Structures are given as C-alpha cells and as structure tokens.
Short mmCIF file of C-alpha atoms in Angstrom, two decimals:
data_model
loop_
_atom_site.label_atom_id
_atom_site.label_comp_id
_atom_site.label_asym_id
_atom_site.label_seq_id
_atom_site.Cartn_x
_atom_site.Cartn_y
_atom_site.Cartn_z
CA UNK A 248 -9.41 15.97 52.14
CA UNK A 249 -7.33 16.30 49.09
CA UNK A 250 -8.73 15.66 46.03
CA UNK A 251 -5.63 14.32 44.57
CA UNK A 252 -6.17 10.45 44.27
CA UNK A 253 -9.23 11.26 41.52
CA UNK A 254 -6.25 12.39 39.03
CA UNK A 255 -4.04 8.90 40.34
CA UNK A 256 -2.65 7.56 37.37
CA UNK A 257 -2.38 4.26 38.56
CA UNK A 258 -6.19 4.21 39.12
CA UNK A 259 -7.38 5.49 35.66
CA UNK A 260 -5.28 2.76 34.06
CA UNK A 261 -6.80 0.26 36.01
CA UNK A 262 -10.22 1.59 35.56
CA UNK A 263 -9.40 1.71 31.67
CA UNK A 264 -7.57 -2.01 31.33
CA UNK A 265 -11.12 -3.33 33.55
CA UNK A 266 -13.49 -1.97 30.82
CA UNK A 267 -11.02 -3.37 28.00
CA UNK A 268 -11.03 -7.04 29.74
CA UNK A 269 -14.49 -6.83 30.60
CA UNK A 270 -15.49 -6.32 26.92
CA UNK A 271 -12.95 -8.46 25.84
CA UNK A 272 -14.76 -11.27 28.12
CA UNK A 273 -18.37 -10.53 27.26
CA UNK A 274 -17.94 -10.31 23.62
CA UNK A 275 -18.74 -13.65 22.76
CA UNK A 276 -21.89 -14.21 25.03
CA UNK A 277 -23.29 -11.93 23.22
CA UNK A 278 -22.33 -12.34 19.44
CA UNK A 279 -25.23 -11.30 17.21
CA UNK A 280 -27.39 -14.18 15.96
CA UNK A 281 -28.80 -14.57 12.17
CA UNK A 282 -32.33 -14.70 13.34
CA UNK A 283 -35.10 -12.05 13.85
CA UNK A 284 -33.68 -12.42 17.67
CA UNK A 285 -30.98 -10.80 17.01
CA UNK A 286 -32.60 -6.97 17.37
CA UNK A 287 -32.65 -7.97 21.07
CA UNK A 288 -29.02 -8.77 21.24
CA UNK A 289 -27.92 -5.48 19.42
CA UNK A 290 -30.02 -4.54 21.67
CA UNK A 291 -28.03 -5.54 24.68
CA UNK A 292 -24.53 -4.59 22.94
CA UNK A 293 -25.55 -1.46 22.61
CA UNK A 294 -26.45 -1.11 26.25
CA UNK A 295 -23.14 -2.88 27.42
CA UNK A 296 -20.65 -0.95 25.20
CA UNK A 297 -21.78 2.24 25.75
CA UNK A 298 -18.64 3.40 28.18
CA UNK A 299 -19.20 3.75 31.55
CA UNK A 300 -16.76 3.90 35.02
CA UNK A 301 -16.92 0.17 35.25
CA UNK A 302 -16.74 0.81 38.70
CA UNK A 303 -18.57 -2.80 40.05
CA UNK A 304 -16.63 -4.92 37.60
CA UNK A 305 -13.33 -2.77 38.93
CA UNK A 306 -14.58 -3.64 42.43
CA UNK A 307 -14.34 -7.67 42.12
CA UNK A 308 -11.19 -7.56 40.26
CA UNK A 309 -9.54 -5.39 42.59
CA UNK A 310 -11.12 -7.48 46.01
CA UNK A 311 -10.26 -10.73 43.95
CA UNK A 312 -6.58 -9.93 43.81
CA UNK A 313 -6.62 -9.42 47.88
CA UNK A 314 -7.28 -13.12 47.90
CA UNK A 315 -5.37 -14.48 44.30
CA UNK A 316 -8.37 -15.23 42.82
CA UNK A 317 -7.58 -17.07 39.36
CA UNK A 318 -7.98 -13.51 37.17
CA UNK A 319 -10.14 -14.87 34.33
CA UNK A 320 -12.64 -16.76 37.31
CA UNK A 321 -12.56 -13.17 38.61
CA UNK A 322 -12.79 -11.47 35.23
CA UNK A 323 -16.49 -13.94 34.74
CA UNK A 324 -17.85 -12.19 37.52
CA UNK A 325 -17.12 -9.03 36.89
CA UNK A 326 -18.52 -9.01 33.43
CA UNK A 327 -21.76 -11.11 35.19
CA UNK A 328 -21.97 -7.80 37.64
CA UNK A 329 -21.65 -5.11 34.94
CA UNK A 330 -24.46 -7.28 32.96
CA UNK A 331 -26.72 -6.56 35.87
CA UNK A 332 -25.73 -2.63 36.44
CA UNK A 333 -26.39 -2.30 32.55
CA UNK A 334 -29.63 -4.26 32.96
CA UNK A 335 -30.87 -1.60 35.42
CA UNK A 336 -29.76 1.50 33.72
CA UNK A 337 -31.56 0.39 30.81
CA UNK A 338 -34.99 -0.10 32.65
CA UNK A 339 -34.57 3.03 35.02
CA UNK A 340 -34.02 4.77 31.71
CA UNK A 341 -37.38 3.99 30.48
CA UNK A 342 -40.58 6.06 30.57
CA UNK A 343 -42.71 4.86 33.61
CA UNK A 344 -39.13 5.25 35.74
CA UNK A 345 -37.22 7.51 35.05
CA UNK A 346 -37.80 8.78 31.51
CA UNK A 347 -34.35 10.08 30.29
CA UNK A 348 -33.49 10.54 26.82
CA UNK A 349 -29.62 10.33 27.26
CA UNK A 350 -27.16 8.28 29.46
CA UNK A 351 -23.63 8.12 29.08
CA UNK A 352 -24.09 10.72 26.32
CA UNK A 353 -25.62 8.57 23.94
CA UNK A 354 -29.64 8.01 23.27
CA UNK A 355 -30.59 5.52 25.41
CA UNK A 356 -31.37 2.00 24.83
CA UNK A 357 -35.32 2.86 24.36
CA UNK A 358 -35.09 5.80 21.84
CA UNK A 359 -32.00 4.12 19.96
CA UNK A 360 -34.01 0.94 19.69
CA UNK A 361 -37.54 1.15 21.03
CA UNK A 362 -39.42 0.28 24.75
CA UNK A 363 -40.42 -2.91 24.28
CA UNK A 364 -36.64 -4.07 22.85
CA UNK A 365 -35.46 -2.05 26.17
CA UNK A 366 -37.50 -4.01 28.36
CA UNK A 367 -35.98 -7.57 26.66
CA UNK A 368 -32.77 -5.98 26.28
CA UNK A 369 -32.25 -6.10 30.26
CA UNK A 370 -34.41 -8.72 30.70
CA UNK A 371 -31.66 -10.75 28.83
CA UNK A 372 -28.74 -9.21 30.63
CA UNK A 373 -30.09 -9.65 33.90
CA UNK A 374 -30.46 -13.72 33.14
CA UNK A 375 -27.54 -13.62 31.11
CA UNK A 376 -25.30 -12.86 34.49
CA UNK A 377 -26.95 -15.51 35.88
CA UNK A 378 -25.94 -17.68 33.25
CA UNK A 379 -22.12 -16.70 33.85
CA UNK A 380 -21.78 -17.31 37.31
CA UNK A 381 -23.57 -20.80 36.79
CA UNK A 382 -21.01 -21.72 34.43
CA UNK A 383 -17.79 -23.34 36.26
CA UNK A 384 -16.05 -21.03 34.32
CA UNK A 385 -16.96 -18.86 37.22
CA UNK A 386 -15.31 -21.26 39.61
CA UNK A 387 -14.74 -24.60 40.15
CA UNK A 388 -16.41 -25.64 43.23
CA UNK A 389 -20.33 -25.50 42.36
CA UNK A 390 -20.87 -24.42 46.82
CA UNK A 391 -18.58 -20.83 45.64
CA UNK A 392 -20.82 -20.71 42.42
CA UNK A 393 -24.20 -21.20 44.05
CA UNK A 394 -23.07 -18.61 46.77
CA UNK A 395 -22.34 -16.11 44.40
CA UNK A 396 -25.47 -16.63 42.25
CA UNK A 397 -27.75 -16.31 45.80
CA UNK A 398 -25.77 -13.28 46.90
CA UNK A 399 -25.96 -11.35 42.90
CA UNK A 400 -29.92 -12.48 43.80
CA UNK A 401 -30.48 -10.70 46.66
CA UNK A 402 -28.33 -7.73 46.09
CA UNK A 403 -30.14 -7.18 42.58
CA UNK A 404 -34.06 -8.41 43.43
CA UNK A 405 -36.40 -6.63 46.31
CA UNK A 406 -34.25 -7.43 49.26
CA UNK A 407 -31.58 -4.72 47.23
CA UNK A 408 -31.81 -2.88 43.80
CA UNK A 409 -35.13 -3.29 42.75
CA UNK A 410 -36.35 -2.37 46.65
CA UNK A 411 -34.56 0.36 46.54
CA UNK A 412 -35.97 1.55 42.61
CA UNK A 413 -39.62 1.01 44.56
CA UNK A 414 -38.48 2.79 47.23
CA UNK A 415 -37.33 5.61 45.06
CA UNK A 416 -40.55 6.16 42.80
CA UNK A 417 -42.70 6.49 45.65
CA UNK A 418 -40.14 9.07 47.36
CA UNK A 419 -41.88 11.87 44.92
CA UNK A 420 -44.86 11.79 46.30
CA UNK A 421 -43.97 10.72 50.16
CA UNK A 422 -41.64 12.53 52.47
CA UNK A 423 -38.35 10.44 53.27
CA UNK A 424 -36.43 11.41 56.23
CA UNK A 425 -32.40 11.15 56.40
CA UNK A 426 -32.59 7.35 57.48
CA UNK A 427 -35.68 6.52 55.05
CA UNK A 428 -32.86 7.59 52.61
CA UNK A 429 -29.90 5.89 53.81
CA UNK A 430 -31.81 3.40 53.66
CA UNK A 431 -33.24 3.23 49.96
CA UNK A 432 -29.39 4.35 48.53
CA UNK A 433 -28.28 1.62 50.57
CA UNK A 434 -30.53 -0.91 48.57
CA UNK A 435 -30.40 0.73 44.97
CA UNK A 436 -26.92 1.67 44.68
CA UNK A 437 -25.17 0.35 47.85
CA UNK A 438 -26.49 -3.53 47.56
CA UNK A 439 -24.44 -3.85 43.81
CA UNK A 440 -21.57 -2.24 44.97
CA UNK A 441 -21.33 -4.26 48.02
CA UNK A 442 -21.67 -7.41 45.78
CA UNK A 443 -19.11 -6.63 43.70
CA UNK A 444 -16.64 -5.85 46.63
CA UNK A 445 -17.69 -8.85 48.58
CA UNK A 446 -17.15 -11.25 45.23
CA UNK A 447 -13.26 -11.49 45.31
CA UNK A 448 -13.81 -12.55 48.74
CA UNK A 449 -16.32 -15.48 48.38
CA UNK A 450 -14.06 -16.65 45.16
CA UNK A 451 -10.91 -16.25 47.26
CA UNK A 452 -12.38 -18.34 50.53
CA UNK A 453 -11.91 -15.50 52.29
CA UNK A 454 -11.82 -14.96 56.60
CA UNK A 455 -15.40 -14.12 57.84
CA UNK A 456 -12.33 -11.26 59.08
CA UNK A 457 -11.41 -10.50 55.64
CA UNK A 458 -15.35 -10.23 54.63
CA UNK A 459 -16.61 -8.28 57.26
CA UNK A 460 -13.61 -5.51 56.53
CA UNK A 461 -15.13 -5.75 52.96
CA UNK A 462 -18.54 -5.14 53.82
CA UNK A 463 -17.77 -2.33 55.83
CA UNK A 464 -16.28 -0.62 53.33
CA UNK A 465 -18.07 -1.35 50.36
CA UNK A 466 -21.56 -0.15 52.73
CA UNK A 467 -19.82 3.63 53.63
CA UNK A 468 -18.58 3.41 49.58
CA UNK A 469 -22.05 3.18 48.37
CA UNK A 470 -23.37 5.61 50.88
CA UNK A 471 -20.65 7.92 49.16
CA UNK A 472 -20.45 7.17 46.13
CA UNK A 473 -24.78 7.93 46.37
CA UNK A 474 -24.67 11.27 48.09
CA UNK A 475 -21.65 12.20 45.06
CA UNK A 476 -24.25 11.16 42.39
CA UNK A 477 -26.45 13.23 43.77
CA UNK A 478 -24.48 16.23 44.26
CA UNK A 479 -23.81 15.90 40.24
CA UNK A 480 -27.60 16.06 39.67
CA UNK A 481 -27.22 19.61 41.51
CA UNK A 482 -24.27 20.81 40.27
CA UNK A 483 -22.96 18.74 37.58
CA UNK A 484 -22.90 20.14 33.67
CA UNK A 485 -25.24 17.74 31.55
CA UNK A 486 -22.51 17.36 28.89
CA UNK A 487 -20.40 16.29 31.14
CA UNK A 488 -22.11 14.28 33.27
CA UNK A 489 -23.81 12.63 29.66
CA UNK A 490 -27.24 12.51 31.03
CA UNK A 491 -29.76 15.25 32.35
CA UNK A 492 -29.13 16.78 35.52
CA UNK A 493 -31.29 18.45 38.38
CA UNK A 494 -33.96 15.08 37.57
CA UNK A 495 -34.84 14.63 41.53
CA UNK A 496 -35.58 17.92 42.35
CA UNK A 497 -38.07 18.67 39.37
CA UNK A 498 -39.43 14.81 40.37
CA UNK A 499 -39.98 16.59 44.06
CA UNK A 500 -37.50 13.76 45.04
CA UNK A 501 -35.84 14.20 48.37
CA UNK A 502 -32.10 13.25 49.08
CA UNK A 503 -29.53 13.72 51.57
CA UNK A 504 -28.40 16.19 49.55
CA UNK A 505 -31.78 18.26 49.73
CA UNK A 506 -32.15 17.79 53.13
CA UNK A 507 -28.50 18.68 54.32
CA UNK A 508 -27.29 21.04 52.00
CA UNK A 509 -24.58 20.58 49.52
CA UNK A 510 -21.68 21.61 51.79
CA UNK A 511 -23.17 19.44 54.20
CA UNK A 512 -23.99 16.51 51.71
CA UNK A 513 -20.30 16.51 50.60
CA UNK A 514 -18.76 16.69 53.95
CA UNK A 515 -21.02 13.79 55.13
CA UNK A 516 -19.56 11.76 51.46
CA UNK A 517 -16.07 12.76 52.54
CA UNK A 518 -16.80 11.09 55.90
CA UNK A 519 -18.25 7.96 54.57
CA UNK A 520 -14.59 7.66 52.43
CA UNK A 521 -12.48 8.05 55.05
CA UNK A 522 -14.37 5.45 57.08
CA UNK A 523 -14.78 3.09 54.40
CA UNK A 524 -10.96 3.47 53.75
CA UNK A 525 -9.98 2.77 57.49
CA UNK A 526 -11.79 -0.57 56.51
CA UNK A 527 -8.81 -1.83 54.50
CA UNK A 528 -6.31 -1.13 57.36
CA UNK A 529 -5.64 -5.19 57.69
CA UNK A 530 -4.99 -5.57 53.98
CA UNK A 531 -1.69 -2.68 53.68
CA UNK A 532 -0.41 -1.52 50.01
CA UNK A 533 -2.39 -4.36 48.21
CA UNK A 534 -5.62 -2.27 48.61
CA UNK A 535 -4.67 0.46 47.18
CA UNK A 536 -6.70 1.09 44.41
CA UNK A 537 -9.64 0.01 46.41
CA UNK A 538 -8.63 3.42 48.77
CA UNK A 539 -8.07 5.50 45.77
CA UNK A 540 -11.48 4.16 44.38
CA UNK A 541 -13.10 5.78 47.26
CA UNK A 542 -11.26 8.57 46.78
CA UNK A 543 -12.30 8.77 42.94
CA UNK A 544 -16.26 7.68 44.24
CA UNK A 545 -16.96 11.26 45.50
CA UNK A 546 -14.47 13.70 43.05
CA UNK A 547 -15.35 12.42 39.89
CA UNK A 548 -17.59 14.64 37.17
CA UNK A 549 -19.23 11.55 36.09
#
C-alpha cells in the first residue's frame, strides 16, 4: 500500500478548514462567564482548543455531504462529537486512568488546572453535546434529533466508550486474547468513530443501504485507526506524537500489536483500510476524502 494519500493535499485542507469551523461553531457555547463558574469553563476551552486531528468532527461533515446535509446542521454535530472525544481525553488523562502529564503537547487539563476542575471540565462537555444535538439547531425534525442524541448515548456510555475504558483498565492485570481486544478497541475508540460516520447519514435520511456501507466502514476504520495508535505507542517519538509513548507496555497492557508483532499489527491495519475503503464503492468520487481518511488513519505520526 502506498503511503501517498497521508501527504494528500486536498485532505489536510479539509482536516484544517474542519478544526477552524468547528471552533468557529463552539465558541460561543462556551464563552467565559463573570462568576466563580467560570474556572470550569476555562476549564473546558482549554481542553477543546488544544489542536487535535479533528478526525470525528471531519467524519460527520464529510458523511453529511454524501447526503446534502444543511452544512451548519452538520457543522452542530460535529462540534457536539468533538465535545465528547475532548470529554474523554480529559478523564483518561487523569490519575486513577491513565495518569499522563502531556497530551497534544501541552499539560493536560488536570496539571494546567487541577483534578477536581478536570473531572467538571468533561463532565460539562459531555452534557454540553447533549445540549447541541437537543437544540433544533441540530435539525429540524425532533425524530432525527432524538435519534442522534440515543445513538451519541450509546456509542459514548457502557454499551461503547466508557465499556471499552473498563474494559481497558482491567486488561493490565487480566490476559486479553486477539478477539477480547477487537472487541474493547471496538467499544473505546471504534463506537465514536462509528457515530460520527453514521451522523451525516441519520441527518441526511439516509438508505438502511447507504447506512450499512457506513457502518462497515467506519467499524474496519476504528479497528485501524486503533491498531495505528498503538503502533505509535511502540514506535512513535514522544515529541512528536505530544504525549508519552510505550504507556501499555509498562501498564503490562496487551494489544494486537503485542500479540502479533508490529509487522504483523500494521499489515492487519492496512487490511482493515482497504476493506473499510471497498465500503464506499456505491458512493464514487464524492467519498473521497472519507478513502483518503483511511488512508491518513494508519500513516499519520500523530
């Protein structure tokens, strides 16, 4: 596989101009307050502007414009999504998980503010995308709204995210085979991403056609995009990466990666992009950028 669609052009202005309208969008939710409140709120800013792919808020745009979603319906849901991804960071960051000093090479939200502010910090983030999709803002028909707000639910609570976090804590001190851990990526990281894929499509009134292609590629995308973030942990350069590296195996944490092998690991993540691109066959040139996502999902150094 050629690793020429990480360096598309196209791609890195698309991911750039999605982080600019993102911010652009979320800016006002989360305007600073004149009360002793408003720590928690800087709080949250600080955890929200602090860089990052912006892959899941890419993912709905990009889906949404398969369908014509309305762009600034779709541009609420994205920002909603990203609220959630920052929410987690910021707790899996935090001493009893995770415990890293640095992510996106910056102090994280608990040593720039302090653990407690943390914990509120994505406590409000989480119910703030809540908040977003319930607005009709979102979307006009409440049915598209509520569907959205139970599918963000599940992908984000025990049935997804958070499963998969509980899942992953108790994986240093249990043994997890290769489907135990398809299975937990598939929850933490794969849940999110398939949300955000699967969002253009419920605002768009998509085929059950059109949603099932989605799914299937936004499942081998997470699988991928997984197995790449933990061949970085291996082999990536801290500075680079803008958090600590080599985490899971000092944690005694197995992964794919562990138990295959890292030629093995990648060759497996290359696999899972080419299936998740034969996916999109039914929608031609206008997925593009979602191939060249996957594409960017397992070559990129951060």
């Amino acid at each position: 596989m050629s690793s020429a669609p990480f360096d598309n052009k196209a791609l890195k202005d698309a991911l750039s101009a999605t982080s600019q309208a993102v911010e652009r969008m979320i800016n006002p939710e989360l305007s600073v307050p004149a009360g002793p409140e408003a720590r928690v709120v800087e709080a949250m800013r600080y955890a929200f502007f602090s860089g990052g792919k912006r892959l899941r808020p890419f993912l709905v745009l990009a889906s949404s414009e398969l369908f014509g979603v309305d762009k600034k319906q779709a541009l609420r849901v994205a920002a909603a999504v990203e609220c959630v991804h920052c929410y987690s960071l910021v707790h899996d960051d935090l001493p009893p998980m995770d415990d890293d000093d640095l992510r996106r090479g910056k102090p994280t939200v608990h040593k720039a503010f302090d653990e407690a502010t943390a914990i509120l910090a994505g406590d409000a983030l989480l119910t703030l995308a809540f908040d977003m999709l319930s607005d009709e803002r979102a979307h006009p028909d409440p049915n598209v709204r509520l569907r959205l707000i139970q599918c963000l639910a599940r992908a984000s609570g025990h049935h997804g995210m958070v499963g998969g976090q509980m899942i992953d804590l108790s994986a240093s001190s249990q043994k997890l085979d290769e489907a135990e851990i398809h299975r937990l990526q598939q929850m933490k990281t794969g849940a999110l991403i398939s949300f955000a894929t699967e969002a253009g499509a419920i605002l768009g009134h998509a085929s059950s056609k059109a949603m099932s292609s989605l799914q299937g590629y936004a499942r081998n995308l997470g699988l991928a995009f997984q197995i790449a973030d933990d061949l970085l942990d291996v082999e990536g350069d801290a500075d680079e990466v803008g958090k600590a590296t080599q985490k899971d195996a000092s944690a005694g944490k197995a992964t794919l990666v562990g138990i295959m092998g890292i030629d093995r690991a990648r060759q497996q993540a290359e696999m899972l992009t080419e299936q998740a691109i034969e996916h999109l066959s039914e929608f031609d040139d206008k997925a593009s950028l979602l191939r060249a996502v996957a594409h960017f999902a397992i070559f990129r150094r951060t």
